[in-house]
Coordinates of C-alpha atoms in Angstrom, one line a residue:
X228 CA -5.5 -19.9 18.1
X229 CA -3.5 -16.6 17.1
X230 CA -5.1 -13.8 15.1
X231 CA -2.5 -12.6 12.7
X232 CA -2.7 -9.9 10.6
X233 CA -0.1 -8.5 7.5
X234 CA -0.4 -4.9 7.0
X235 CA 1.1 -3.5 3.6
X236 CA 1.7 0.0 3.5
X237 CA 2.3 2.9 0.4
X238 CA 4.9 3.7 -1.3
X239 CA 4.4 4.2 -5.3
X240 CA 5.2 1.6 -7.9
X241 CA 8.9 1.2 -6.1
X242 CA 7.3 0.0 -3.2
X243 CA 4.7 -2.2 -4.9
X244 CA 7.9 -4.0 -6.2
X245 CA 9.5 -3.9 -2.6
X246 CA 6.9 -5.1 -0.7
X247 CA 6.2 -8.0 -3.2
X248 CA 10.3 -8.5 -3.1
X249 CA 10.4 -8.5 0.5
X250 CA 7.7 -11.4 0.4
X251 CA 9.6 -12.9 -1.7
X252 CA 12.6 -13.3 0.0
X253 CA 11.1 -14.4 3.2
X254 CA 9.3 -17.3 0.9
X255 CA 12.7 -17.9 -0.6
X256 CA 14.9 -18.4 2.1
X257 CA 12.0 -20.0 4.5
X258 CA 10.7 -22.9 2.2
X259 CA 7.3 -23.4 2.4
X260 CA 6.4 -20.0 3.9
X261 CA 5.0 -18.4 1.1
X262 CA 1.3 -19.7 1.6
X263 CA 1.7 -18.9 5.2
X264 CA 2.6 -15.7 5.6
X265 CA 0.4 -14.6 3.0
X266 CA -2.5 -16.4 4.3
X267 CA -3.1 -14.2 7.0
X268 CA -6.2 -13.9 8.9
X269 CA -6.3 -10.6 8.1
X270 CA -4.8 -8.0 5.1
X271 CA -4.7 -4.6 5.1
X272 CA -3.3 -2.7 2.5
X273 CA -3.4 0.9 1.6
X274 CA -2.2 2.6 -1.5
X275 CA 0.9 0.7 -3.1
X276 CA 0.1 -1.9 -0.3
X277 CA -3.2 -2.5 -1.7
X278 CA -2.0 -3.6 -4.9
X279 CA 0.4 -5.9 -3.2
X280 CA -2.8 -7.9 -0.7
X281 CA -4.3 -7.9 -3.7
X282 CA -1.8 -10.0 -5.5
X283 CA -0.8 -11.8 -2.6
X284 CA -3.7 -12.8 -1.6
X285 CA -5.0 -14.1 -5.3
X286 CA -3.4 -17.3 -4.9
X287 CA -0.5 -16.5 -7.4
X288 CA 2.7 -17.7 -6.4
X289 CA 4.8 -15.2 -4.9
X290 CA 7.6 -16.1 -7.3
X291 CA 5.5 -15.2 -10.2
X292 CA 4.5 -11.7 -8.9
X293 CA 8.3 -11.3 -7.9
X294 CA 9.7 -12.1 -11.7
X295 CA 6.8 -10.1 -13.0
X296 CA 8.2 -6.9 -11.6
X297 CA 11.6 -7.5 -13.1
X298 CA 10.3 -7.4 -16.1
X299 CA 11.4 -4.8 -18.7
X300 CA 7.8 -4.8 -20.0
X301 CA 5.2 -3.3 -18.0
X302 CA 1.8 -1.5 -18.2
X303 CA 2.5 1.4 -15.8
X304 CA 2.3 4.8 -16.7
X305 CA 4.8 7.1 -16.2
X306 CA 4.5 10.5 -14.5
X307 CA 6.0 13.7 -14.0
X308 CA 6.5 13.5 -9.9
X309 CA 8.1 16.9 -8.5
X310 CA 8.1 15.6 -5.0
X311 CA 8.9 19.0 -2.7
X312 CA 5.7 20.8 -5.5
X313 CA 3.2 18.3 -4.0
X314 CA 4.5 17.7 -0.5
X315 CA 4.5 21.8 -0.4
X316 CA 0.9 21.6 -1.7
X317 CA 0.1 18.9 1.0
X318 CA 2.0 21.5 3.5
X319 CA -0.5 24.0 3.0
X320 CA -3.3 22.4 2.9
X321 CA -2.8 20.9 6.4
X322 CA -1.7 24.4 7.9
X323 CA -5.3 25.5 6.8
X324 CA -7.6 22.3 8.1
X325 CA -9.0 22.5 11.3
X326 CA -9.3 18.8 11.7
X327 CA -8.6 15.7 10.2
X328 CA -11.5 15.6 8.6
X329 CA -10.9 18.9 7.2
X330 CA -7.4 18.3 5.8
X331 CA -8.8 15.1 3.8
X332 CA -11.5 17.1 2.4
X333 CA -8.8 19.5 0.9
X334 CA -6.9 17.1 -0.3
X335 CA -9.8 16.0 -2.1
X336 CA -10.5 19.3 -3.4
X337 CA -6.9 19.5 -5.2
X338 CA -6.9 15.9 -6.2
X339 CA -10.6 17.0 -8.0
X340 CA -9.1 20.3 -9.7
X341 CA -6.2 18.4 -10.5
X342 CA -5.2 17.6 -14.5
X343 CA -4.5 13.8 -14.7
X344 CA -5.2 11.0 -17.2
X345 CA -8.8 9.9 -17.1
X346 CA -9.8 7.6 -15.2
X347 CA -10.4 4.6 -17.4
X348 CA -7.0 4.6 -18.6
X349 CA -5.4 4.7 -14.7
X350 CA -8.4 1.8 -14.0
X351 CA -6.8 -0.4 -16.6
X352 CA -3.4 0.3 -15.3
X353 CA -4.6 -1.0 -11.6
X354 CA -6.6 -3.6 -13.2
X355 CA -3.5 -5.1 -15.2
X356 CA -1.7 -5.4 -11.6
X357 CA -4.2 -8.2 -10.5
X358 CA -3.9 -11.8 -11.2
X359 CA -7.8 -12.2 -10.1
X360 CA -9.9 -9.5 -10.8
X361 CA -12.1 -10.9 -7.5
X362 CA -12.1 -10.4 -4.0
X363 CA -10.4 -13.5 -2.2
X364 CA -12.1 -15.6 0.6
X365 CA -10.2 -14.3 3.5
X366 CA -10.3 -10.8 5.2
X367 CA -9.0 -8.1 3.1
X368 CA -9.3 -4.3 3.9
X369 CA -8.9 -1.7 1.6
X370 CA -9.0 1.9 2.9
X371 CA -9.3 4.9 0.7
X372 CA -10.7 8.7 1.4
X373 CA -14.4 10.2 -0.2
X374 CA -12.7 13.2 -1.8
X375 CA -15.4 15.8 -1.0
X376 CA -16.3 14.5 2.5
X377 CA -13.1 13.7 3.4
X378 CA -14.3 10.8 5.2
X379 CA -12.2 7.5 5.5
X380 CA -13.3 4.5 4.3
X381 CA -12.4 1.0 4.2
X382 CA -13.7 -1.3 1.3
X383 CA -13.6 -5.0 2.1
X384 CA -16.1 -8.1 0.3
X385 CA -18.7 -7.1 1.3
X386 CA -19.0 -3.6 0.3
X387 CA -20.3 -4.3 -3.4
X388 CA -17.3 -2.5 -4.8
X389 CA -14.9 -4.4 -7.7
X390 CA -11.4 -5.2 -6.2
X391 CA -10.3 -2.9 -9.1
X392 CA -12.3 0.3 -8.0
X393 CA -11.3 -0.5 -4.4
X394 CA -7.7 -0.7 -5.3
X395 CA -7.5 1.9 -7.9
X396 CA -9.0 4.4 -4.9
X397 CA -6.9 3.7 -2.7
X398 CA -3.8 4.4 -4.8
X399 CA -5.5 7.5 -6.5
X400 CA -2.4 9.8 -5.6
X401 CA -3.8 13.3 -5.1
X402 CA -2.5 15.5 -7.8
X403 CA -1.4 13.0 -9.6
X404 CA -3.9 10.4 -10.2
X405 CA -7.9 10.7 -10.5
X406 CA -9.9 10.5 -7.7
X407 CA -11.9 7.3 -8.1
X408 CA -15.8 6.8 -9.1
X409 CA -17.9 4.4 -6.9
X410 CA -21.4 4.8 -6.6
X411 CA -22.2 8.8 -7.0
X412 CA -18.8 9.0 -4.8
X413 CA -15.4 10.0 -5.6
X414 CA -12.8 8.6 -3.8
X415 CA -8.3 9.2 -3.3
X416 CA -5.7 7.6 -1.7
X417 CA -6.2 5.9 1.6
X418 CA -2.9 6.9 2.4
X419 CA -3.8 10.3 2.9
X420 CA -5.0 9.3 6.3
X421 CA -2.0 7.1 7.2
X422 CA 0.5 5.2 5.0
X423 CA -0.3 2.1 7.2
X424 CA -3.1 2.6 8.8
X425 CA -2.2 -0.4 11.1
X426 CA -4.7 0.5 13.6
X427 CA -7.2 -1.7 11.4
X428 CA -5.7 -4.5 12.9
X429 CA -6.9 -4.2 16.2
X430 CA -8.0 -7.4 17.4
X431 CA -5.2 -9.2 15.9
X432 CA -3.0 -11.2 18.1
X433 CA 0.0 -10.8 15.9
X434 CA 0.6 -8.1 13.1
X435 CA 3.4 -7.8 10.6
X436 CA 3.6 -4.4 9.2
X437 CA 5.8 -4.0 6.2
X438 CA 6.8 -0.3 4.6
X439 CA 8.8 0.6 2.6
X440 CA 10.0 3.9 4.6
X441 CA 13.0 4.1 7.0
X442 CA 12.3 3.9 10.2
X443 CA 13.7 6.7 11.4
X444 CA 12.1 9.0 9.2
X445 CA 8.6 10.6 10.2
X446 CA 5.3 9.7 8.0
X447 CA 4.1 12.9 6.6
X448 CA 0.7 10.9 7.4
X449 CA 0.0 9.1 10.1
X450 CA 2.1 8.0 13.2
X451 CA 2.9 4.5 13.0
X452 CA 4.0 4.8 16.7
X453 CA 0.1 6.0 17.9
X454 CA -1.2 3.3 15.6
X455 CA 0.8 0.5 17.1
X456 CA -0.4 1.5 20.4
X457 CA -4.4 0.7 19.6
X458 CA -3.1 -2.5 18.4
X459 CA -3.0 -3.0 23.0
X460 CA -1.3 -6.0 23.8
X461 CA -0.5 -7.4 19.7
X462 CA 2.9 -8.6 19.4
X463 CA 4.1 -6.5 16.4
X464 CA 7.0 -6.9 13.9
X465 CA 7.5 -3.6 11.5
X466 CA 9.5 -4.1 8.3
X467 CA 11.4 -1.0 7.0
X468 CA 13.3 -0.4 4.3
X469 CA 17.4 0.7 4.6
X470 CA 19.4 3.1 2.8
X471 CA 19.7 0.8 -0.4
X472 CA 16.2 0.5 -0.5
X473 CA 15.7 4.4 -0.7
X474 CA 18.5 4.5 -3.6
X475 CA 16.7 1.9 -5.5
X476 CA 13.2 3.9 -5.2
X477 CA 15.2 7.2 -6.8
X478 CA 13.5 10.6 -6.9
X479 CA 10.4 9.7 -8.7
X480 CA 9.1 5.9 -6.8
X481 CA 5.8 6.7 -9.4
X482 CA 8.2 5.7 -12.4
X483 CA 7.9 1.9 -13.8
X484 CA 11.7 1.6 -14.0
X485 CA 12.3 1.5 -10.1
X486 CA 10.6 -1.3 -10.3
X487 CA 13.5 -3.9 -10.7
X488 CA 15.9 -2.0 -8.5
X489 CA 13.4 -1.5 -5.6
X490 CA 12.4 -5.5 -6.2
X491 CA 15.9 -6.6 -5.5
X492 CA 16.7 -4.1 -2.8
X493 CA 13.3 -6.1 -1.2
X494 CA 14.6 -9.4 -1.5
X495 CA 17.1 -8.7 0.5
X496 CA 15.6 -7.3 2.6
X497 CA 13.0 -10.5 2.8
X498 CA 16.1 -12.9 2.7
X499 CA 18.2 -11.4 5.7
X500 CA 15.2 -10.8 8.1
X501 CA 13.6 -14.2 6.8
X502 CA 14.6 -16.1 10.4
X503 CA 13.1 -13.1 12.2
X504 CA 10.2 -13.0 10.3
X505 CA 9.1 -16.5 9.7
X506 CA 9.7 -17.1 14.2
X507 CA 7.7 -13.8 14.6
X508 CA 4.8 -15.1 12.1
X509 CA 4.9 -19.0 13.5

């Protein structure tokens, strides 16, 4: 039996709406695959991406969760993103770390200084994303980063943590979002350690990673490339956005109104590679 695995990586409330697009449009043109890709073995998703396995794998149709992000109603917050301010402020905090470890825990630091909404008003946000507030049967991880150890975790079922909390961590944006409260801990963005972190699926036979990056453009977290070689002898298909993708995401991929563009610009995505996709998966 093959061990397949869907990873479902960052990228803001454009790429919740690309990644769910992308889904889509794989479901669309493949008839009948929508239950099977999502039913994966195993999930990992990290930021944006753990939105998305959350919805996915909540048993709502994918063609639901597709039409809900074109709609001109929506619960998401908007925020003032300067991109180059915080990727400066990420800059210097890794020229100063000493270790990974190190650079997480400064991150942390900022993200815990940092003047955001409070967190009960971003919780309800995350929670109004998910069809079922509950963890589903299969295997779902969740990765996020303790915010004044700077150690990376990974919430699944069994760690007594609400699918909200877990998902609201690992979305929790330094600098732009609050760092999350779980159990005397505060916890930001799992992808602070890796936008993927597609080394979780070791194990797997067969992992589909899909991001809504181009592929030729370097993570500022992570290497995708060193990840995909701990996966040892998985076959492994990686989904990347194109150039209309990153026009549909815009300057600010936080806002609610990328959210119908950078749905679209995944459908297509999903339709044209669905023959690809669906051989790879089956």
């Amino acid at each position: 039996m093959v061990n397949r695995a869907l990873v479902l990586a960052g990228g803001g409330v454009a790429g919740i709406a690309w990644e769910l697009g992308v889904l889509h449009g794989v479901a669309e043109h493949s008839g009948g695959m929508d239950p099977d890709l999502v039913d994966a073995d195993l999930v990992i998703g990290t930021s944006a991406g753990s939105a998305v396995a959350a919805q996915v794998t909540s048993g709502a149709a994918l063609a639901m969760l597709y039409d809900r992000q074109l709609s001109e109603s929506s619960t998401e917050l908007e925020v003032a993103f300067d991109r180059d301010d915080l990727m400066a402020r990420f800059a210097e905090a890794a020229a100063l770390a000493d270790s990974p470890t190190d650079l997480l825990r400064r991150l942390g630091t900022f993200a815990l200084a940092a003047d955001t909404v409070d967190e009960a008003t971003r919780r309800a946000v995350v929670a109004a994303r998910l069809p079922v507030p509950t963890w589903p049967g299969g295997r779902l991880l969740i990765p996020a980063v303790d915010a004044e150890s700077g150690e990376f975790v990974v919430f699944n079922r069994e760690s007594g943590v609400e699918l909200v909390d877990a998902v609201t961590a690992s979305c929790a944006v330094p600098g732009i979002w609050p760092p999350v409260s779980i159990d005397g801990h505060r916890y930001i963005d799992g992808g602070m350690r890796s936008g993927t972190n597609a080394d979780l699926a070791a194990g797997s036979d067969r992992v589909l990673i899909i991001t809504p990056t181009l592929a030729d453009v370097p993570a500022p977290w992570g290497n995708l490339a060193d990840e995909i070689a701990l996966l040892g002898d998985a076959d492994v298909l990686v989904i990347h956005a194109d150039d209309a993708s990153t026009i549909a995401f815009g300057t600010n991929p936080l806002s609610p109104a990328t959210r119908g563009p950078a749905a679209r610009a995944g459908r297509a995505i999903g339709r044209d590679r669905a023959e690809e996709i669906t051989a790879f998966w089956r």
